[in-house]
Amino acid sequence: MLDTLNTLEATALDELELANTSQAIANWNWKYFGSKRSKGAVDDAMRQLGTLPGEERKAFGKRANEVKQALTAAFVAREHLVKQADLEAQMSAGSLDVTLPGKPVSRGRLHPSSQNLRRISNVFAQMGFEVYRSPDVETDEMNFGLLNIAPEHPARDMWDTFYTNTPGVILRTHTSPGQIRSMREFGHGGTKPIRMILPGMCYRYEQVTARSEMQFNQVEGIAVGKNITLADLKGAMSEFARRMFGGNGKIRFRSSYFPFTEPSVEVDVFLGLDSERNKMLTKGTGWLEISGAGMIHPTVLRNGGYDPAVWSGFAFGMGPERVAMRLHGINDIRSFWSNDLRFLEQF
Ligand code: DAH
């Protein structure tokens, strides 16, 4: 009878030796030790115990226990080995090398134009200007009419306009309509002084060159109060240049014409002529125009709700991209919107 047990043990060990995968090991275990629902071969052998006579039973029982223990021990050892091998196979096949450096996460940042607008806004905020935004899509009336530019006025040629399908609705060609909106909204019916800047995008149906884009930012400025003179405008612009460009922020005022200011000026910042870039940007003059400006026309003040006999004010419309070009030595205004990472990543 003991032969049965010896054969069982030998066969089981041989088979275990051949089981190379977790699945094969599990099958082996199921075959010899069974599961909750079915008996395995070891249990079957044990069951023969009851059919044996006295002294044989004792020897059989002892041997059966030995076999059971030997097989259990062999199983545990084999299972450990196979699991280890499985893991190693998975590691090399799955090529997960935890020591490899990770892929760098590229972080976003503010567009140079936005950084620049914030910087300009900060300078004016320090000088007591509030920051206000007015809409990009404007009415013809706001963009032109209320700024003293009648429908057939030849000065309209100064702004090549993008029209929409809705009659009387356009993309603003400058931030100046914000003058009317801020006077009406914050002037309390022409009774309170205001001092604000209005940064934002403008659109012009224009030839794109190194100096001018068809989409660009402007920073409109407006100050309305009693006894405001051209000297205040000059003071504000000079102080802005000093804070923005430092000691070498030399600027000049040139007389000009705009329908909504009287008198009108243009403000230039000095670049010099010592490089080809400067010659090109300044059209050979050494000066780069950064802003239109002037004393607000009485008609415009009236349209904003103020009595021009009592109130006066100055306004300006600055090109912040031009300011940034001066500040960072940027050659071409088109760089701002061409989405070239080599440019953008420098800021
Ligand atoms: N809006 C003018 C332009 O885009 C610039 C300008 C000139 C704005 C004079 C002003 C100003 O506020 O007073 O050409």
PDB file of C-alpha atoms in Angstrom, residues 3 38 41 50 61 67 73 103 142 198 207 242 252 272 298 307 309 318:
ATOM      1  CA  ASP A   3       3.847   2.043  -2.914  1.00  0.00           C
ATOM      2  CA  SER A  38     -13.393  19.068  -4.842  1.00  0.00           C
ATOM      3  CA  ALA A  41      -5.196  13.296  -5.134  1.00  0.00           C
ATOM      4  CA  GLY A  50     -10.136   3.503   6.566  1.00  0.00           C
ATOM      5  CA  GLY A  61      -0.944   7.180   8.064  1.00  0.00           C
ATOM      6  CA  VAL A  67       4.107  12.868   1.738  1.00  0.00           C
ATOM      7  CA  ALA A  73       6.899  22.322   1.237  1.00  0.00           C
ATOM      8  CA  LYS A 103       9.893  63.509 -19.658  1.00  0.00           C
ATOM      9  CA  MET A 142     -18.136 104.894 -30.609  1.00  0.00           C
ATOM     10  CA  LEU A 198      -7.479 101.135 -21.260  1.00  0.00           C
ATOM     11  CA  GLN A 207      -0.354  95.943 -44.840  1.00  0.00           C
ATOM     12  CA  ARG A 242      11.629 107.372 -17.164  1.00  0.00           C
ATOM     13  CA  ARG A 252      10.210 113.944 -27.786  1.00  0.00           C
ATOM     14  CA  GLY A 272      19.596 106.209 -32.135  1.00  0.00           C
ATOM     15  CA  PRO A 298     -14.148 119.921 -26.609  1.00  0.00           C
ATOM     16  CA  ASP A 307     -18.736 120.704 -19.945  1.00  0.00           C
ATOM     17  CA  ALA A 309     -15.869 125.284 -20.393  1.00  0.00           C
ATOM     18  CA  MET A 318       0.238 104.084 -26.958  1.00  0.00           C
TER      19      MET A 318
END
